[in-house]
PDB file of C-alpha atoms in Angstrom:
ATOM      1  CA  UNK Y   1       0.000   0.000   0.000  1.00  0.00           C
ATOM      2  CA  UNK Y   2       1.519   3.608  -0.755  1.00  0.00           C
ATOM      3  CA  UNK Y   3       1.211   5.967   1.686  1.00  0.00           C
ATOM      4  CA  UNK Y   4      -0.788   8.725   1.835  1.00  0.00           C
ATOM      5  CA  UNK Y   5      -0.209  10.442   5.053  1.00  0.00           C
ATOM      6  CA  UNK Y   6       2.813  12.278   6.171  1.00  0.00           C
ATOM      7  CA  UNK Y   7       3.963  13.637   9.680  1.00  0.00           C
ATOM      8  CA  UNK Y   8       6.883  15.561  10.474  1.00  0.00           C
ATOM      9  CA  UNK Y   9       8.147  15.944  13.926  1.00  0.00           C
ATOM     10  CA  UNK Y  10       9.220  19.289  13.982  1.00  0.00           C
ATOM     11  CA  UNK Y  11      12.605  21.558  13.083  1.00  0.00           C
ATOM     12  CA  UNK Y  12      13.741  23.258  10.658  1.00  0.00           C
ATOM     13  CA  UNK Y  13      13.840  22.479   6.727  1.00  0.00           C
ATOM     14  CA  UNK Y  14      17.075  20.295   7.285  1.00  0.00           C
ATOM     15  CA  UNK Y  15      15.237  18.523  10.030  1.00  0.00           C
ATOM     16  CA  UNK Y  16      12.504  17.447   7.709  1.00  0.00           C
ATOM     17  CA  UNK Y  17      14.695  17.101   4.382  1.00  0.00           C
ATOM     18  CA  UNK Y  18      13.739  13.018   3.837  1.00  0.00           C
ATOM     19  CA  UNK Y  19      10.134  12.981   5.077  1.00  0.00           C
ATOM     20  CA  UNK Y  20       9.777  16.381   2.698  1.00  0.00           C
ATOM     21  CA  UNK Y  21      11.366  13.630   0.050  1.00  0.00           C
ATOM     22  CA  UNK Y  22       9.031  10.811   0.605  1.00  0.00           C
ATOM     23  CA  UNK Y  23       6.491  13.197   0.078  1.00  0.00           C
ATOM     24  CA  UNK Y  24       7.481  14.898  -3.059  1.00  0.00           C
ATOM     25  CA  UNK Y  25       8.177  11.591  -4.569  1.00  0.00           C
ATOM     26  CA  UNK Y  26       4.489  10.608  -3.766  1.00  0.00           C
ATOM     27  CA  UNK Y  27       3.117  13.871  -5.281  1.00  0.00           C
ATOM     28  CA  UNK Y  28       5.547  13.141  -8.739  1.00  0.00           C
ATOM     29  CA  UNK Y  29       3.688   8.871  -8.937  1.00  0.00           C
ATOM     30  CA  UNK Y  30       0.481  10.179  -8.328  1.00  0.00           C
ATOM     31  CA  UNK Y  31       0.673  12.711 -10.763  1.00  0.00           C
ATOM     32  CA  UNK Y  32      -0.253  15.420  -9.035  1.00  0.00           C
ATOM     33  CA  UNK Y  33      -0.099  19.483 -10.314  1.00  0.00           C
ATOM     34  CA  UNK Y  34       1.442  20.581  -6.853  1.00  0.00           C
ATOM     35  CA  UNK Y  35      -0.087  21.383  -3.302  1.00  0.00           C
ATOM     36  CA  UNK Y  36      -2.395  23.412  -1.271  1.00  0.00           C
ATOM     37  CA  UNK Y  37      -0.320  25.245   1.678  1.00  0.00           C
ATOM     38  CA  UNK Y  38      -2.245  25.758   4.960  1.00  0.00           C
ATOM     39  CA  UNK Y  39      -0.409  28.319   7.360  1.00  0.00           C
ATOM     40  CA  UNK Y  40      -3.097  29.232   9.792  1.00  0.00           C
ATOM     41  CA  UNK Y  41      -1.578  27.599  13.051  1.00  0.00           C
ATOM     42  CA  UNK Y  42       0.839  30.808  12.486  1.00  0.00           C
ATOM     43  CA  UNK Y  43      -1.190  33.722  13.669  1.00  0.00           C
ATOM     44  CA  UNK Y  44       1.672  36.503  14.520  1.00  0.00           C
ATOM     45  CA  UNK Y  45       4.038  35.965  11.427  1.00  0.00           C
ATOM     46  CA  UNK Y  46       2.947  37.328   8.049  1.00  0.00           C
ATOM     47  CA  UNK Y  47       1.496  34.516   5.938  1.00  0.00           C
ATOM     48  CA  UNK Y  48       3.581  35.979   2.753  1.00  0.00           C
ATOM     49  CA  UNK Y  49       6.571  35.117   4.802  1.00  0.00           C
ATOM     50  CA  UNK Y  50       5.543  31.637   4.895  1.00  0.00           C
ATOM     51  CA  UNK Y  51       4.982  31.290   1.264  1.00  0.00           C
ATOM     52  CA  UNK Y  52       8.426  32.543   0.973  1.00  0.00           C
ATOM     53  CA  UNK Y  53       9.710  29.792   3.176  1.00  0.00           C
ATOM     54  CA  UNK Y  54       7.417  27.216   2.062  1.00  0.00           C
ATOM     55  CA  UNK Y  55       8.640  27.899  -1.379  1.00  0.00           C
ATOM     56  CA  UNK Y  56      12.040  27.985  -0.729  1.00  0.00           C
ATOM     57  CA  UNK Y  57      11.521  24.127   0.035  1.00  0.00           C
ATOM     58  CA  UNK Y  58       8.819  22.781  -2.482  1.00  0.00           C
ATOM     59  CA  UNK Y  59       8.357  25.597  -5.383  1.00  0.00           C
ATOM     60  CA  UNK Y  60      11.591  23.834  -7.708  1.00  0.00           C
ATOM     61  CA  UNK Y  61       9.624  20.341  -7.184  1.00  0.00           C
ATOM     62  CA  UNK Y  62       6.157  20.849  -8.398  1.00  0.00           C
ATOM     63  CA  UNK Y  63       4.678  22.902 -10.770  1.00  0.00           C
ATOM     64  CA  UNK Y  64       2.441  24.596  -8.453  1.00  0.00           C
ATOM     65  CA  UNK Y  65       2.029  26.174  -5.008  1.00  0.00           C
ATOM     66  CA  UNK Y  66      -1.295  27.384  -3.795  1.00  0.00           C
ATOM     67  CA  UNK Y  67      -1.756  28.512  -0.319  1.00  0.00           C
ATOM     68  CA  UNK Y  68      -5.290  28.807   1.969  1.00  0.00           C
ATOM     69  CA  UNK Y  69      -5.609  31.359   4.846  1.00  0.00           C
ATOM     70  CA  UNK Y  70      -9.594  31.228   4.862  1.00  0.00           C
ATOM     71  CA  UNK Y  71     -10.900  27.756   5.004  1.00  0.00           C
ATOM     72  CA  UNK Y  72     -14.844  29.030   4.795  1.00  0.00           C
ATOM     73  CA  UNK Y  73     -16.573  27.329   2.543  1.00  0.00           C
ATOM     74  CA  UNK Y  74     -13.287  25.546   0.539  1.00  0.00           C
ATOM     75  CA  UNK Y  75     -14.066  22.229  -0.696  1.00  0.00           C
ATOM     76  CA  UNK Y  76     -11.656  19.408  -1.312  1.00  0.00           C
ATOM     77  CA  UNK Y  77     -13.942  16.980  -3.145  1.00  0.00           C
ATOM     78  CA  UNK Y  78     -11.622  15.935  -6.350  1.00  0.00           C
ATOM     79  CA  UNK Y  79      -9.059  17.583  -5.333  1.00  0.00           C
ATOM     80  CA  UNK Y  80      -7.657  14.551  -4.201  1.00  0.00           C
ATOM     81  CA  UNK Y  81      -6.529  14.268  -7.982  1.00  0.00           C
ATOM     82  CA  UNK Y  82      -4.895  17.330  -8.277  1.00  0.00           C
ATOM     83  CA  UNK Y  83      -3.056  18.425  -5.516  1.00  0.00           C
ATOM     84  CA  UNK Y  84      -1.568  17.494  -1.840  1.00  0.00           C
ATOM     85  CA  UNK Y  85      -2.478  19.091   0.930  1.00  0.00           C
ATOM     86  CA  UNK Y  86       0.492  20.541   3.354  1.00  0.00           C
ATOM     87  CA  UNK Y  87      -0.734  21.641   6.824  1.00  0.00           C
ATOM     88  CA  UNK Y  88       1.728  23.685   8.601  1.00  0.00           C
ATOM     89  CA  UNK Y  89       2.765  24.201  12.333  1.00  0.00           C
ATOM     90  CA  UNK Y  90       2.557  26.714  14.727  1.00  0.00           C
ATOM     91  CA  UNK Y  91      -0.327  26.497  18.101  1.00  0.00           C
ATOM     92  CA  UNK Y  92      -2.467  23.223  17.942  1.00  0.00           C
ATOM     93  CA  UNK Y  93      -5.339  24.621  19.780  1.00  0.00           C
ATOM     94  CA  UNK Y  94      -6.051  27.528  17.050  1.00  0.00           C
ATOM     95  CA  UNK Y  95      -5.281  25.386  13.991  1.00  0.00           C
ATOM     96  CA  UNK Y  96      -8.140  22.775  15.295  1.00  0.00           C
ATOM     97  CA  UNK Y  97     -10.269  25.616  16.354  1.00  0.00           C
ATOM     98  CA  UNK Y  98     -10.074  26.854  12.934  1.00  0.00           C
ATOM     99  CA  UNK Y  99     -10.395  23.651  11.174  1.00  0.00           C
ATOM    100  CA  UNK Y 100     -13.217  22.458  13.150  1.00  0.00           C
ATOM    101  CA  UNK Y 101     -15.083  25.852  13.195  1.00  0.00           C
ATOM    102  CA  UNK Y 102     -15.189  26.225   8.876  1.00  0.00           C
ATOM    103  CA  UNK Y 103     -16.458  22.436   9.336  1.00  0.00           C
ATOM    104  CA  UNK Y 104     -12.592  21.925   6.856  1.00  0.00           C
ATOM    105  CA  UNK Y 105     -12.379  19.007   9.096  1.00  0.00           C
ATOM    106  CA  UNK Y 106     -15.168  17.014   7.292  1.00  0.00           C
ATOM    107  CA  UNK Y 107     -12.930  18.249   3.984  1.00  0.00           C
ATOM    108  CA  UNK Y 108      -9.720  16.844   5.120  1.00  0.00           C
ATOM    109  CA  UNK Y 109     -11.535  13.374   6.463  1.00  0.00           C
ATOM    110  CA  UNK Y 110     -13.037  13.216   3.219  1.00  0.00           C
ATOM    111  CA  UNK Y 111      -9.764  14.190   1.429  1.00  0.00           C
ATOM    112  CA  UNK Y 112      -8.178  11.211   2.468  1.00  0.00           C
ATOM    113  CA  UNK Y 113     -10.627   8.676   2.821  1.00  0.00           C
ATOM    114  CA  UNK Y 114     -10.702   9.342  -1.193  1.00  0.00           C
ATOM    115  CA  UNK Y 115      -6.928   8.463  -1.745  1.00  0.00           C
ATOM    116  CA  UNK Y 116      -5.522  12.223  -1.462  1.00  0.00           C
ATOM    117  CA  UNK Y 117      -1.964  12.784  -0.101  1.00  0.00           C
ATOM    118  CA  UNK Y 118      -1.893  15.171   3.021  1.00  0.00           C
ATOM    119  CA  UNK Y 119       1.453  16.106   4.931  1.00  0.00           C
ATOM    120  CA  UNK Y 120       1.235  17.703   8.571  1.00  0.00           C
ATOM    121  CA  UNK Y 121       3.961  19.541   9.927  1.00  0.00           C
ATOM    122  CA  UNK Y 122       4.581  19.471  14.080  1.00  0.00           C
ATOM    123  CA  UNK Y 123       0.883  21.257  14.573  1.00  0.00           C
ATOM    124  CA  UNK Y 124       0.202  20.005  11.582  1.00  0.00           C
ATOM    125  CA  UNK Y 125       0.588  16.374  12.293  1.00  0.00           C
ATOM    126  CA  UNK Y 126      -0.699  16.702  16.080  1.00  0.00           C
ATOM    127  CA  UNK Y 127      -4.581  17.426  14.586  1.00  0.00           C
ATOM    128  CA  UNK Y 128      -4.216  14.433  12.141  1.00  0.00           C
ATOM    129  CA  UNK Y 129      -3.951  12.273  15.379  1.00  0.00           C
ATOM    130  CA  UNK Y 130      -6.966  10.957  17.965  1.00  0.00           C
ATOM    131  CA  UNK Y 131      -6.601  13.367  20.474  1.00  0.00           C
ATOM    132  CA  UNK Y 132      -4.426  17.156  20.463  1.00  0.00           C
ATOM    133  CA  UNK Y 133      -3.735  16.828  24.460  1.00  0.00           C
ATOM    134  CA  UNK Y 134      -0.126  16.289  23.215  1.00  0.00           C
ATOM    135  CA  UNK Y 135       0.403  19.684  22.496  1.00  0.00           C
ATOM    136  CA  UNK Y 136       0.226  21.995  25.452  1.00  0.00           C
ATOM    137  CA  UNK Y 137      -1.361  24.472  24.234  1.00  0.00           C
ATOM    138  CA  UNK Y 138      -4.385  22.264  24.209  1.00  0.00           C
ATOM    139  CA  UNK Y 139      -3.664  20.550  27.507  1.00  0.00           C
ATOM    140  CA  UNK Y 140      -6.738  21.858  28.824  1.00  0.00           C
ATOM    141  CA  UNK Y 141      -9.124  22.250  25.955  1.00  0.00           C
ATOM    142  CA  UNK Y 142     -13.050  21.539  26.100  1.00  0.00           C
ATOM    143  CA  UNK Y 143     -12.767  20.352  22.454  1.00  0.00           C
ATOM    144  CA  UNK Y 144      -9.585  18.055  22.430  1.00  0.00           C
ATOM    145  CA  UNK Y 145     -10.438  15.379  19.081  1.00  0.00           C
ATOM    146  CA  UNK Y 146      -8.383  15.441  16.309  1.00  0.00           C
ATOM    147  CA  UNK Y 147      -9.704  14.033  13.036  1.00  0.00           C
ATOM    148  CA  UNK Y 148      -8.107  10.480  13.815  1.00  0.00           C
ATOM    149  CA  UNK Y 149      -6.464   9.701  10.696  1.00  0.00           C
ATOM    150  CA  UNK Y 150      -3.703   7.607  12.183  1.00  0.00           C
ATOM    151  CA  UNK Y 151      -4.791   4.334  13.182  1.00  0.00           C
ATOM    152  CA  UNK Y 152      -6.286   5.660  16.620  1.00  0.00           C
ATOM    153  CA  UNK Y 153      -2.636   7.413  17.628  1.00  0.00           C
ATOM    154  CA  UNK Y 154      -2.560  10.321  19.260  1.00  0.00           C
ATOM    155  CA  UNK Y 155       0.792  12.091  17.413  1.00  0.00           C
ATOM    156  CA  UNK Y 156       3.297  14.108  19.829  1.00  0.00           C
ATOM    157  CA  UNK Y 157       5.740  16.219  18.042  1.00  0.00           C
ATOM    158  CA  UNK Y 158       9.372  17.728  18.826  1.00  0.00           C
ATOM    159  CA  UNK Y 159       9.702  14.853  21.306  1.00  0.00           C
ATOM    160  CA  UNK Y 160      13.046  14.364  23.790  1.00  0.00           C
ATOM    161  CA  UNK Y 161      13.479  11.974  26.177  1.00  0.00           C
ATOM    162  CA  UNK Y 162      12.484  14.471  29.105  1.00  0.00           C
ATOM    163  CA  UNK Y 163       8.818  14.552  27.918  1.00  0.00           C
ATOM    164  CA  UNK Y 164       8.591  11.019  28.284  1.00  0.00           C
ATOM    165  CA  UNK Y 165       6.659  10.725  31.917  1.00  0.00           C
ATOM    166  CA  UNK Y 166       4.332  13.415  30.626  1.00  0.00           C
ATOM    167  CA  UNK Y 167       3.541  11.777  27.929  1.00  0.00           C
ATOM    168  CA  UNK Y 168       3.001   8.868  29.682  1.00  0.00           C
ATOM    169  CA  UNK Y 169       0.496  10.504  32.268  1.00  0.00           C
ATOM    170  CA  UNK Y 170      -1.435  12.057  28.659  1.00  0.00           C
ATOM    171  CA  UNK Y 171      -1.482   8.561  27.374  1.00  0.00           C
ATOM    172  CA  UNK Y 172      -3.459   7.560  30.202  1.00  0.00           C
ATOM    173  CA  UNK Y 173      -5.945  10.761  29.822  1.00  0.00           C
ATOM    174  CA  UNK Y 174      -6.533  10.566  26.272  1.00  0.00           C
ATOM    175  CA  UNK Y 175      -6.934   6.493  27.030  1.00  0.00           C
ATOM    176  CA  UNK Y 176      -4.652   5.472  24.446  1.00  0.00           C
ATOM    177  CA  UNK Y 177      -1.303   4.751  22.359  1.00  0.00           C
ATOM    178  CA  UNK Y 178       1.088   7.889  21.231  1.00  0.00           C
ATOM    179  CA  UNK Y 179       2.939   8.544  18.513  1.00  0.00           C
ATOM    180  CA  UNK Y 180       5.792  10.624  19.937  1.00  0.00           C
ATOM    181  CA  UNK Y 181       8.539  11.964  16.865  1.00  0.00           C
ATOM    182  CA  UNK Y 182      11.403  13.681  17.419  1.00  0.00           C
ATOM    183  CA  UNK Y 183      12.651  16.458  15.032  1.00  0.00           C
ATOM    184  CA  UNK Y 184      14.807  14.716  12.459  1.00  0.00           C
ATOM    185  CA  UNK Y 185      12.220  12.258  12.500  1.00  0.00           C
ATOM    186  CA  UNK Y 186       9.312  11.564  10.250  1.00  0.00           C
ATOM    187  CA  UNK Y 187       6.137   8.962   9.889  1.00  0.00           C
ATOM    188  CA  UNK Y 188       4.777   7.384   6.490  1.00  0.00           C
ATOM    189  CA  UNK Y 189       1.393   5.969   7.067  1.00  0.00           C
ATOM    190  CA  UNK Y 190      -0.417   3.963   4.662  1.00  0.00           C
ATOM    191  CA  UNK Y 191      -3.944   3.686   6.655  1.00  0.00           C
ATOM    192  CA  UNK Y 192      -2.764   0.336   8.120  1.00  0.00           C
ATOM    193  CA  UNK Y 193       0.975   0.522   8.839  1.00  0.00           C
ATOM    194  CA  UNK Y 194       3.426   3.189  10.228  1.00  0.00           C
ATOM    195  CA  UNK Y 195       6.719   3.896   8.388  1.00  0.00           C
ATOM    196  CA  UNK Y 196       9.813   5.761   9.883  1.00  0.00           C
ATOM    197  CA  UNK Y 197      11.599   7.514   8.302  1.00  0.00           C
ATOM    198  CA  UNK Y 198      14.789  10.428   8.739  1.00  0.00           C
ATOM    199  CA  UNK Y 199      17.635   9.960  11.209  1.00  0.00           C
ATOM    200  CA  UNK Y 200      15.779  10.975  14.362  1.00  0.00           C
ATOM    201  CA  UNK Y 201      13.356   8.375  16.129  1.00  0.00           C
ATOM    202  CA  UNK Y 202       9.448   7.580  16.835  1.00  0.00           C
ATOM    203  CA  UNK Y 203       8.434   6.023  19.811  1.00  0.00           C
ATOM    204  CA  UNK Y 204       5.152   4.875  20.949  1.00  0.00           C
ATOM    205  CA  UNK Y 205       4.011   5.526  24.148  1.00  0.00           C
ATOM    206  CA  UNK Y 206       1.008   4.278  26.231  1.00  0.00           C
ATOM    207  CA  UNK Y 207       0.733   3.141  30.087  1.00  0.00           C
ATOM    208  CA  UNK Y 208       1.641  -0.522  30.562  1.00  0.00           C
ATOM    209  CA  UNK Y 209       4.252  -0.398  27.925  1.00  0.00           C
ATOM    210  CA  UNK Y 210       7.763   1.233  28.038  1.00  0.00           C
ATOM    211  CA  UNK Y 211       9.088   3.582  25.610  1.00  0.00           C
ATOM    212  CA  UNK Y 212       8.930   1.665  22.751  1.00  0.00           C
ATOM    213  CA  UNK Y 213      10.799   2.421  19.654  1.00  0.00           C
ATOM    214  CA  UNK Y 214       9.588   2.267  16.546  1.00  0.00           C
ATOM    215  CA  UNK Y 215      11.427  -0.525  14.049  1.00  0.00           C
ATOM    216  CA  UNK Y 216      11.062  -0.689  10.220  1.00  0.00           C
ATOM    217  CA  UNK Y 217       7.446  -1.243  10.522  1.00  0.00           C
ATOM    218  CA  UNK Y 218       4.186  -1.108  13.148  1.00  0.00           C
ATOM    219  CA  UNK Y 219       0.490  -2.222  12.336  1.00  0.00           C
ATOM    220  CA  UNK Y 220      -1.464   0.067  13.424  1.00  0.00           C
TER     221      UNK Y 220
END
């Protein structure tokens, strides 16, 4: 099965250089024109800024870059065709407030569910997971779901060793496994198995089990 869902755990563009590869590559055998760019977890830096950034990294690749600020009333039905979807990082808590609140969350469910390639970045990959507790930003939310793309993982991003008993205590909270990637680090899922990939590790985390790294492969 290819895969269809990218995280990256954070960093800068070095940090993410092979999971940004994987994904590329996917976007070239599919076909596809280019990608959508979604920056709104960023509320304080200009969003032209990120474009310049964002295009820095991907513009030479694909033949084109479009980027979303407003997510009212944008559809993604057949899109799925066209373009990949790129959903940046920044604060957890207002990128799932936003997503949830222009109902884009049925879009990006949707989206996938119909084959279409989505990357998340750090915030970005936290919202694709079961439950956003792993940020802290959104520690203590009202609202806490993510769109559970990811095999029922919650996804924890930036991770070091010293989050590790936190972690553990959220796994117990949200009442189930994490997905905790360092920066360097990446995940390739195909909607049934989870894929490392870049020099840094994945662990998963849950209560009962110790901090187990990820290998080649896990089932989901």
């Amino acid at each position: 099965m290819v895969e269809r869902i990218f995280l990256g755990g954070g960093g800068n563009k070095e940090a993410s250089k092979q999971i940004d590869e994987l994904f590329i590559n996917t976007i070239k055998e599919g076909r596809l024109e280019g990608i959508i760019y979604i920056p709104v977890a960023l509320a304080s830096k200009p969003y032209e800024n990120c474009l310049e950034w964002f295009s820095s990294i991907f513009a030479s690749r694909v033949s084109k870059i479009e980027m979303w600020i407003n997510l009212e009333n944008k559809v993604l039905e057949g899109v799925e065709k066209k373009m990949a979807v790129y959903i940046g990082g920044g604060d957890t808590l207002r990128l799932m407030n936003l997503i949830r609140d222009s109902e884009f969350d049925k879009q990006i469910i949707s989206f996938v569910k119909n084959g279409g390639v989505v990357y998340g970045g750090s915030a970005g990959a936290i919202i694709l997971g079961k439950d956003i507790r792993t940020a802290p930003e959104a520690r203590n939310s009202e609202q806490t779901e993510g769109l559970d793309l990811i095999g029922g993982y919650s996804i924890a991003c930036h991770y070091k060793t010293n989050n590790f008993s936190e972690l553990m205590k959220i796994s117990k909270i949200v009442e189930g496994k994490i997905l905790a990637i360092e920066e360097n680090a990446g995940i390739a899922f195909n909607g049934r198995e989870i894929k490392p990939v870049g020099s840094g590790k994945s662990f998963i985390i849950k209560e009962g089990l110790d901090n187990l790294p990820i290998g080649d492969i896990i089932t989901s």
